[in-house]
Coordinates of C-alpha atoms and ligand atoms in Angstrom, one line a residue:
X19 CA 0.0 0.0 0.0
X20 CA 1.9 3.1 -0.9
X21 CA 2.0 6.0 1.5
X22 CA 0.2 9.7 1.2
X23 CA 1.9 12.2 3.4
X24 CA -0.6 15.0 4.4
X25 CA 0.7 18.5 4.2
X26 CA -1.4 21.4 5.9
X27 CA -0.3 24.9 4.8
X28 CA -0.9 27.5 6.9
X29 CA -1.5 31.2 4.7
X30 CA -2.8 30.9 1.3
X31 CA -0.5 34.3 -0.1
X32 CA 2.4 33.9 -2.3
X33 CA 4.7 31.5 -0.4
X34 CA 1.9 29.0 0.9
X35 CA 0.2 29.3 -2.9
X36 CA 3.8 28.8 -4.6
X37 CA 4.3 25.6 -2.4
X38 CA 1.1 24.0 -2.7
X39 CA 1.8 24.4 -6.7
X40 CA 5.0 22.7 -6.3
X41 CA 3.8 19.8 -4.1
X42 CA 0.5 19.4 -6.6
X43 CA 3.0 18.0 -9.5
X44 CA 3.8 15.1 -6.8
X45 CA 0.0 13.2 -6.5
X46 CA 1.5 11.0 -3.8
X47 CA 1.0 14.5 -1.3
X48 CA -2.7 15.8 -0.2
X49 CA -1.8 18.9 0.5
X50 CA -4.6 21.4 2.6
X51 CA -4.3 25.3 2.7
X52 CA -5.8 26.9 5.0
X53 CA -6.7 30.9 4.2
X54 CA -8.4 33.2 6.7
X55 CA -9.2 35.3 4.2
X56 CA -12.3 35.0 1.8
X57 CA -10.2 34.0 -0.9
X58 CA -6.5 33.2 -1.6
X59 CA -4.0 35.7 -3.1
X60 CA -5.5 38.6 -1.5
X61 CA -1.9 40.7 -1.4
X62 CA -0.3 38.9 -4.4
X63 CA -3.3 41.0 -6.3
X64 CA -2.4 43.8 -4.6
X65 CA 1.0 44.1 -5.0
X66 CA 3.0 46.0 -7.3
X67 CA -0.1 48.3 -7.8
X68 CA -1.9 45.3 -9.1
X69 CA 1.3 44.1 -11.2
X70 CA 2.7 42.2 -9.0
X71 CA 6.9 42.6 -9.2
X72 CA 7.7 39.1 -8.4
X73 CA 11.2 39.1 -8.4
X74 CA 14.2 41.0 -9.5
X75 CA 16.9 39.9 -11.3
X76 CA 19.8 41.9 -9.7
X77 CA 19.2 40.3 -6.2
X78 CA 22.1 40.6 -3.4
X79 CA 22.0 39.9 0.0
X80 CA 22.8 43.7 1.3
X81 CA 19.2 44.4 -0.2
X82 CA 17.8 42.4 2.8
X83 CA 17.5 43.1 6.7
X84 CA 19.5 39.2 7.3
X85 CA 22.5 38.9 5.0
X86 CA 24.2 36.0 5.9
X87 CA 20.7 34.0 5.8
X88 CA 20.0 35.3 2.3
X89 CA 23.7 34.7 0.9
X90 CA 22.5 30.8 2.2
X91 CA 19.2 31.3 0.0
X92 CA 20.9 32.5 -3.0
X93 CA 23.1 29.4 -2.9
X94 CA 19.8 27.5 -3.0
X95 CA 17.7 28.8 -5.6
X96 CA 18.0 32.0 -7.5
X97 CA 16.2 34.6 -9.6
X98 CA 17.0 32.7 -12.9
X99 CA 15.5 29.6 -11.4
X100 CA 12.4 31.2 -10.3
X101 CA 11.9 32.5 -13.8
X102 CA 12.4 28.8 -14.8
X103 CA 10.0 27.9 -12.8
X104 CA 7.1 30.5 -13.7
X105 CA 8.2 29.8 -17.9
X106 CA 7.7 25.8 -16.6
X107 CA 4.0 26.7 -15.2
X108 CA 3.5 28.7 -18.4
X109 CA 3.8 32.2 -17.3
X110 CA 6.1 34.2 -19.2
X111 CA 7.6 37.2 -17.4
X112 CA 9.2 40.7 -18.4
X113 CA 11.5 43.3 -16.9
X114 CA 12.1 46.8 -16.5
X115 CA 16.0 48.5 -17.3
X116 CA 16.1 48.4 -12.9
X117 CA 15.9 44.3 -13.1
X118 CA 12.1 44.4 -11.7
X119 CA 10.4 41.2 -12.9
X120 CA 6.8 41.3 -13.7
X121 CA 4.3 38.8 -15.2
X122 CA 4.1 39.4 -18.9
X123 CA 0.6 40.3 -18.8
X124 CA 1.8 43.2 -16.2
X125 CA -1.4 41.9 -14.2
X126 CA -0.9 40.4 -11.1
X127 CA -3.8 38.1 -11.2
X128 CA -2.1 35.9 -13.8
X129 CA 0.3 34.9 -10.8
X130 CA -2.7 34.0 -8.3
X131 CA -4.0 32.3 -11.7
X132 CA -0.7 30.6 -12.5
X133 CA -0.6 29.0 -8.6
X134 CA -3.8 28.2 -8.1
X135 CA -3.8 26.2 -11.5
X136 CA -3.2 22.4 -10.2
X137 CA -2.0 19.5 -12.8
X138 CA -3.6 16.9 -10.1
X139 CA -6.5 17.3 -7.7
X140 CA -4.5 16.5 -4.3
X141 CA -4.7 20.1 -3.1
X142 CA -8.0 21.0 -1.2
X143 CA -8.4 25.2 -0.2
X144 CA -10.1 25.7 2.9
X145 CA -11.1 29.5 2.8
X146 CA -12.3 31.6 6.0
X147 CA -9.8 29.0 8.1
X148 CA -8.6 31.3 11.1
X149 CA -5.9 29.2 12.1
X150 CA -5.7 29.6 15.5
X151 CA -4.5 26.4 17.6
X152 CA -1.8 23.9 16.0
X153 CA -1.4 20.7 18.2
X154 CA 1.5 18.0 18.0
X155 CA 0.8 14.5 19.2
X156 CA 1.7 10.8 18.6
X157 CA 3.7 12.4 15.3
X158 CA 0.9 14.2 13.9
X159 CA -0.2 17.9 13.9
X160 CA -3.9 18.7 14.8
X161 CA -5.0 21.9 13.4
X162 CA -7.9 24.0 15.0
X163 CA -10.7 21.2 14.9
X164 CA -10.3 20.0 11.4
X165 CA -10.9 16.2 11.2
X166 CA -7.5 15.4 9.2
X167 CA -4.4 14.6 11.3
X168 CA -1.4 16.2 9.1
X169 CA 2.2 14.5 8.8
X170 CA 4.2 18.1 8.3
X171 CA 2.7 21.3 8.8
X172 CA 4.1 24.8 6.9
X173 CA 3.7 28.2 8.6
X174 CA 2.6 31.3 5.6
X175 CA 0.8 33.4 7.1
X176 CA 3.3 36.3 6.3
X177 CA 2.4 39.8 7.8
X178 CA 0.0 42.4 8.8
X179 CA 1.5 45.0 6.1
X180 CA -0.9 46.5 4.1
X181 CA -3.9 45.1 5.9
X182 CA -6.9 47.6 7.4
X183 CA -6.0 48.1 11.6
X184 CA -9.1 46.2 12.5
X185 CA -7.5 43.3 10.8
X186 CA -4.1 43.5 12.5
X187 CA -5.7 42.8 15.7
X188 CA -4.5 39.1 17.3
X189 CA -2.6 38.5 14.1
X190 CA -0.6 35.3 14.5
X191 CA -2.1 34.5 18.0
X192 CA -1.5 31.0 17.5
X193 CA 2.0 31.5 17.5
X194 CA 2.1 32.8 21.3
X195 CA 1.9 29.2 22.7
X196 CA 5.1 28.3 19.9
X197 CA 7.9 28.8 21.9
X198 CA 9.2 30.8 18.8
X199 CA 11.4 33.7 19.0
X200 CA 9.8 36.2 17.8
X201 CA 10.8 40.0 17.4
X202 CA 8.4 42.8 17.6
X203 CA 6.5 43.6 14.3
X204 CA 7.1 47.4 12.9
X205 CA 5.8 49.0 9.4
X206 CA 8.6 48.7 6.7
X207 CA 8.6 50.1 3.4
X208 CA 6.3 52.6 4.3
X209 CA 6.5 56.7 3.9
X210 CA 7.9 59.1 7.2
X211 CA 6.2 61.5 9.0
X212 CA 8.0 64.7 9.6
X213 CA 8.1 67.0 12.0
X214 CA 7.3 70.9 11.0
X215 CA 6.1 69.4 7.5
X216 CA 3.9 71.8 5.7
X217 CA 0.6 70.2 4.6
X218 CA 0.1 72.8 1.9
X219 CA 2.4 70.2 -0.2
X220 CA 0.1 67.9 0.1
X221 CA -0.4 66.1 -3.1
X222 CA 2.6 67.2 -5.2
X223 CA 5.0 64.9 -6.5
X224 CA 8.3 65.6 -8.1
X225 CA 11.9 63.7 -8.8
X226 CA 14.4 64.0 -5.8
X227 CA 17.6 62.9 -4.3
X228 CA 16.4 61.9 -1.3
X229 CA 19.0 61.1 1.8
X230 CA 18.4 60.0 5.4
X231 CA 21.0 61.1 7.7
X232 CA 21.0 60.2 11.7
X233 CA 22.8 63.2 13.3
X234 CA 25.7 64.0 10.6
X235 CA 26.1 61.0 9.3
X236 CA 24.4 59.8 6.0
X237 CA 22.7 56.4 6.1
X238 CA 22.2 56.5 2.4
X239 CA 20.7 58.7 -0.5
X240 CA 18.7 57.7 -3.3
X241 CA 17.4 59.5 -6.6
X242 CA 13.3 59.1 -7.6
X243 CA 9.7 60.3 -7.2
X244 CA 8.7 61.3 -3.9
X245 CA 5.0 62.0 -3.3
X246 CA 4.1 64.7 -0.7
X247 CA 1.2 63.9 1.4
X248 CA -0.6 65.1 4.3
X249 CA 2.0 65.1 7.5
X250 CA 5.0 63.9 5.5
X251 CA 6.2 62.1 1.7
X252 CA 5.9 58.4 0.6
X253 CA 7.5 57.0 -2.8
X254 CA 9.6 54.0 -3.6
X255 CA 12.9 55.7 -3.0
X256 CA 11.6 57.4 0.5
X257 CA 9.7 53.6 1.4
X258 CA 13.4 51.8 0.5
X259 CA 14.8 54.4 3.0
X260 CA 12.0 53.8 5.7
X261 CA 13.5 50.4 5.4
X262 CA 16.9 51.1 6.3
X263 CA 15.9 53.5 9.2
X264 CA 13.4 50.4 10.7
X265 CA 17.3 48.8 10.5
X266 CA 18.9 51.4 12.6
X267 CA 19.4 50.1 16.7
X268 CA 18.7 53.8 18.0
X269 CA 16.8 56.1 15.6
X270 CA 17.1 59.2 17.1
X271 CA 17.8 62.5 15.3
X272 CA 17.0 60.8 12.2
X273 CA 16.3 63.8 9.4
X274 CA 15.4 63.5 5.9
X275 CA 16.8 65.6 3.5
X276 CA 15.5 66.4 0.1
X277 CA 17.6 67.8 -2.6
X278 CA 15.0 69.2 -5.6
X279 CA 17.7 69.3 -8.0
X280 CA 17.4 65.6 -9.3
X281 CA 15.8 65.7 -12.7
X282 CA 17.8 63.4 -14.7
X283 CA 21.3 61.4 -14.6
X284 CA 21.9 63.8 -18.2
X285 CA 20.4 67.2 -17.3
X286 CA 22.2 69.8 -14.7
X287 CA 19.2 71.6 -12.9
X288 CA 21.5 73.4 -11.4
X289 CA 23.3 75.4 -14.2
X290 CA 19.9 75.7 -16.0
X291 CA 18.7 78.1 -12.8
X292 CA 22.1 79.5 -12.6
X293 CA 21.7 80.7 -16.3
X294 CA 18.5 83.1 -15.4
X295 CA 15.9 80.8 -15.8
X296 CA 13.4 81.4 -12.9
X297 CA 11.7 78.5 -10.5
X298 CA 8.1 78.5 -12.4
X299 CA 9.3 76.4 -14.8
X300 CA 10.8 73.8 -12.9
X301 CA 9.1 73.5 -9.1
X302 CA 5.5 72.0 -8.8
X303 CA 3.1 75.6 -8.4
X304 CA 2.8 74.1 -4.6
X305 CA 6.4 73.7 -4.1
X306 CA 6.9 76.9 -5.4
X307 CA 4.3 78.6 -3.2
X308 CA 6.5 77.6 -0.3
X309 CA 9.8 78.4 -1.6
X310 CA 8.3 81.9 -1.6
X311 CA 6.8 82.1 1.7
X312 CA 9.3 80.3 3.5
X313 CA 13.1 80.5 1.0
X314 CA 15.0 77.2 1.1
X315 CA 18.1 76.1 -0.5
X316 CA 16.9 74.2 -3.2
X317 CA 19.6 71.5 -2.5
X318 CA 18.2 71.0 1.1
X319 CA 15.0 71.0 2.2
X320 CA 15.3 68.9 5.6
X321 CA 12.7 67.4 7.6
X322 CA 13.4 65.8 11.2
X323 CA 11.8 62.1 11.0
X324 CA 9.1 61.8 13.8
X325 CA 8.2 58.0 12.6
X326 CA 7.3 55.8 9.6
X327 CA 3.5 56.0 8.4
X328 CA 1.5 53.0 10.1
X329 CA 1.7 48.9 9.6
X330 CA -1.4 49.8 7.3
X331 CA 0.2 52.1 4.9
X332 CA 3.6 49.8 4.8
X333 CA 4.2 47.1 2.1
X334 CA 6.2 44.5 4.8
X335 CA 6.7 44.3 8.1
X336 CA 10.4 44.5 9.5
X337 CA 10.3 41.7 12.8
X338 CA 8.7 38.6 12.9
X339 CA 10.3 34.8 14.0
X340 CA 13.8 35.4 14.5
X341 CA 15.7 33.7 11.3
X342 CA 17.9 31.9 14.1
X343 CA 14.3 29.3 14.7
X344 CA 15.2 27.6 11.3
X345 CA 17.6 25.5 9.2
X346 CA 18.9 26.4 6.1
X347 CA 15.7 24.1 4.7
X348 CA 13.6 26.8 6.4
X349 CA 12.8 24.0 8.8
X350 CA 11.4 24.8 12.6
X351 CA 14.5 23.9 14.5
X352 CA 12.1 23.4 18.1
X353 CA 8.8 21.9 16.6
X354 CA 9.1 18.2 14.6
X355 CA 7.5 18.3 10.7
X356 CA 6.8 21.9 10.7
X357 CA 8.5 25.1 8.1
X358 CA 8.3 28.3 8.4
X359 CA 8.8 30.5 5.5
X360 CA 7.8 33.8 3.8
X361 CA 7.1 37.2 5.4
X362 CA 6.3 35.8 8.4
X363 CA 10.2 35.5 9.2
X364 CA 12.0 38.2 10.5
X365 CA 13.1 39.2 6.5
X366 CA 12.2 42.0 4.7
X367 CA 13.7 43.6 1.5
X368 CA 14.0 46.4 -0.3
X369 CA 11.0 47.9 -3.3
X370 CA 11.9 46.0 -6.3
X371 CA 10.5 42.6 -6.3
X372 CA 12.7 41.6 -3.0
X373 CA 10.2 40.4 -1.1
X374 CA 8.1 38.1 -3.3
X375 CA 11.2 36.6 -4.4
X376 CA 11.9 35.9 -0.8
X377 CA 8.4 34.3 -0.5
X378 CA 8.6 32.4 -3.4
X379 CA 12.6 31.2 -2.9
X380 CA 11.5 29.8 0.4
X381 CA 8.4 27.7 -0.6
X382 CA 10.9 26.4 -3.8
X383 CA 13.1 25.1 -0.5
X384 CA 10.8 23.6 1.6
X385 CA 9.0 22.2 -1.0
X386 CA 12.8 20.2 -2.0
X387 CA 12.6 19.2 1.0
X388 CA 9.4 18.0 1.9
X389 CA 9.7 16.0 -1.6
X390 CA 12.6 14.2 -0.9
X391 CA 11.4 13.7 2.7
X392 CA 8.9 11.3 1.2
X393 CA 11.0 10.0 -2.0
X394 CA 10.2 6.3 -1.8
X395 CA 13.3 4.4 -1.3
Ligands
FAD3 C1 0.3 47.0 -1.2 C2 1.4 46.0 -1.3 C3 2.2 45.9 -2.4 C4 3.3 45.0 -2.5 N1 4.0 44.9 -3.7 C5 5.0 44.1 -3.7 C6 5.7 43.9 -5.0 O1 5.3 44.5 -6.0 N2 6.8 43.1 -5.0 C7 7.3 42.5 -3.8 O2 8.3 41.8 -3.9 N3 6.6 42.6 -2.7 C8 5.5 43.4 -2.6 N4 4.8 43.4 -1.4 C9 5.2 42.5 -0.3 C10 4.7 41.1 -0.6 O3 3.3 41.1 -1.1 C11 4.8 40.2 0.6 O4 6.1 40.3 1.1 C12 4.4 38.7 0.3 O5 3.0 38.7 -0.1 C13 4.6 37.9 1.5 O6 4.2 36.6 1.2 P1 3.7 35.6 2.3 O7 3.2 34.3 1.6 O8 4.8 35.5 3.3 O9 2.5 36.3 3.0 P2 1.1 36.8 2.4 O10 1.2 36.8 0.9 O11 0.7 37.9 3.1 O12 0.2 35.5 2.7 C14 -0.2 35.2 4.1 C15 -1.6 34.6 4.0 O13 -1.9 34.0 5.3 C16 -3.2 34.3 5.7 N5 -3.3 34.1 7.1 C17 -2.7 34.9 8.1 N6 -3.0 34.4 9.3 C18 -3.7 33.3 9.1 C19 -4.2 32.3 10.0 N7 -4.1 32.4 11.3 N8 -4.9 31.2 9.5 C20 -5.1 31.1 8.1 N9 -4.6 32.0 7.2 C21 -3.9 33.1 7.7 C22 -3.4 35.7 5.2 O14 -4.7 36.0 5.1 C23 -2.6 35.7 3.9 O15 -3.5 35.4 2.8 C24 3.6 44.3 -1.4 C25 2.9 44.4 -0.2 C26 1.8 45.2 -0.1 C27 1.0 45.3 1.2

């Protein structure tokens, strides 16, 4: 009689949907997600601004929080086999001149699609499945009440980034009984609020080189849009620096400094005002209107950082189980038959396609491995 191990995923987002794809090609598994949500995919469709950036191909450790842990990824499975692997399951990608990797159709749907599309029927979806109590006995894992005893259970239940406060609250309870390490969860990728910000800019955008000094010292500087809002400016190059501020060990006397004189890498701003030209033609009319009240060196408007916008407003989530609970296989290293992968580890990335990648690199891992846990000898 031959032997069918039964897999529960917990989280049906990218990393629980990419390794219930991967275990479907083996029929042997029967393989059970379990999604709070009303469906699956709910932030896949959402990211990218609903074109999902799934990977990039210029990946390198330093664009992560955990290095080391990454550089031990990397070794294990890389951009151009994730590509593979999407071109295998017939999605065809493209990229931008930055290395951002999106679905050809530039629709992130295709993706849910794409993992959601099984070759045999050994993967049931259990939706509105609030995970909540995950039980170990006699070599099996109980989960909540449901009748089916599983042989390995995987933990994808990622973060509360992006999701609405009310449904932050008790997010990944079932993890305070787990013995896990856990550090504190705090927005990432998310715009700053800043002290003595006027809200009359409110709703301008314009190129910048943005930089993020603590005291004197620059953290780093980086050239794109930058969005003014309401109490302080959002963007991708300001979210990639909220990311190395959550980073910092002591973020006091952070400032952020905005340079307007960025237009292009081939055009000098700068000589064309010092040749006569005057602002109208190259501030935003709200921009300008403060430059008059209130005259600032164009090089240097600076703002002192009061905080990051909300876990609502951020893309990841900078804490999470400490990387230090798992093996290089992603597997739990104080619970038997049980991963842990995705978000929901204490990894986060820069904009770019960082972080799906890291979703989807870890659920290529612990899929090898649960597959040739169960390789008949
Ligand atoms: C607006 C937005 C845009 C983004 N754009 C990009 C992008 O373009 N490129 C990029 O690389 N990254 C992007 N990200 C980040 C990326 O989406 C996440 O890092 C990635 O989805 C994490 O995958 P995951 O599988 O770990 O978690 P998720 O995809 O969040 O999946 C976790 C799933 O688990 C479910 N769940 C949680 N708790 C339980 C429970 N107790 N029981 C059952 N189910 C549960 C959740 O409902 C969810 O469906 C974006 C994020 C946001 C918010």
């Amino acid at each position: 009689m031959s032997y069918t191990p039964y897999i529960a995923i917990i989280g049906g987002g990218a990393s629980g949907l990419f390794l219930a794809r991967k275990l479907s090609e083996n029929p042997q598994f029967h393989v059970t997600v379990f999604e709070r949500g009303k469906q699956v995919g709910a932030k896949l469709r959402a990211s990218g601004g609903g074109k999902a950036n799934i990977f990039n191909r210029n990946i390198r450790p330093k664009h992560y929080n955990k290095v080391d842990f990454i550089t031990a990824l990397l070794r294990q499975y890389t951009p151009k086999d994730l590509d593979r692997q999407f071109n295998d399951w017939g999605m065809l990608t493209v990229a931008d001149s930055e290395g951002r990797v999106y679905p050809a159709t530039q629709f992130a749907q295709t993706v849910v699609e794409v993992l959601t599309d099984y070759p045999s029927d050994n993967v049931r979806i259990e939706t509105e499945y609030d995970i909540q109590h995950l039980d170990y006995q006699n070599g099996k894992w109980r989960v909540n009440d449901y009748p089916t005893l599983f042989d390995t259970v995987v933990l994808a239940t990622g973060s509360p980034a992006g999701m609405i406060p009310k449904n932050q609250e008790g997010y990944n309870q079932y993890l305070k009984d787990s013995h896990l390490r856990i550090k504190r969860l705090e927005p990432s990728l998310s715009g700053f609020i800043l002290k003595g910000y006027p809200k009359s800019l409110s709703g301008c955008r314009t190129k910048a080189i943005v930089s993020l000094y603590q005291g004197d010292r620059l953290i780093h500087k980086e050239a794109g849009e930058i969005i003014f809002k309401d109490n302080g400016v959002s963007g991708i190059v300001v979210m990639n620096l909220s990311s190395l501020y959550r980073r910092l060990a002591d973020r006091k006397n952070c400032k952020l400094s905005i340079n307007l004189t960025y237009w292009d890498e081939e055009f000098d701003l700068l000589s064309f005002m010092e040749s006569g030209h005057n602002m109208k033609g190259i501030l935003h009319p709200k921009l300008l209107a403060y430059y008059n009240r209130k005259p600032f060196y164009i090089q240097g408007l600076s703002f002192d950082i009061e905080d990051t916008y909300p876990m609502d407003a951020a893309q990841v989530a900078h804490g999470g189980i400490a990387v230090s609970e798992v093996d290089e296989h992603f597997a739990a290293k104080k619970h038997r038959n049980m991963f842990i992968l995705g978000e929901m580890l204490d990894v986060d990335g820069l904009c770019g396609g960082y972080n799906l990648f890291f979703a989807f690199a870890s659920a290529a891992v612990v899929a090898k491995s649960i597959i040739q846990k169960h390789q008949p000898n």
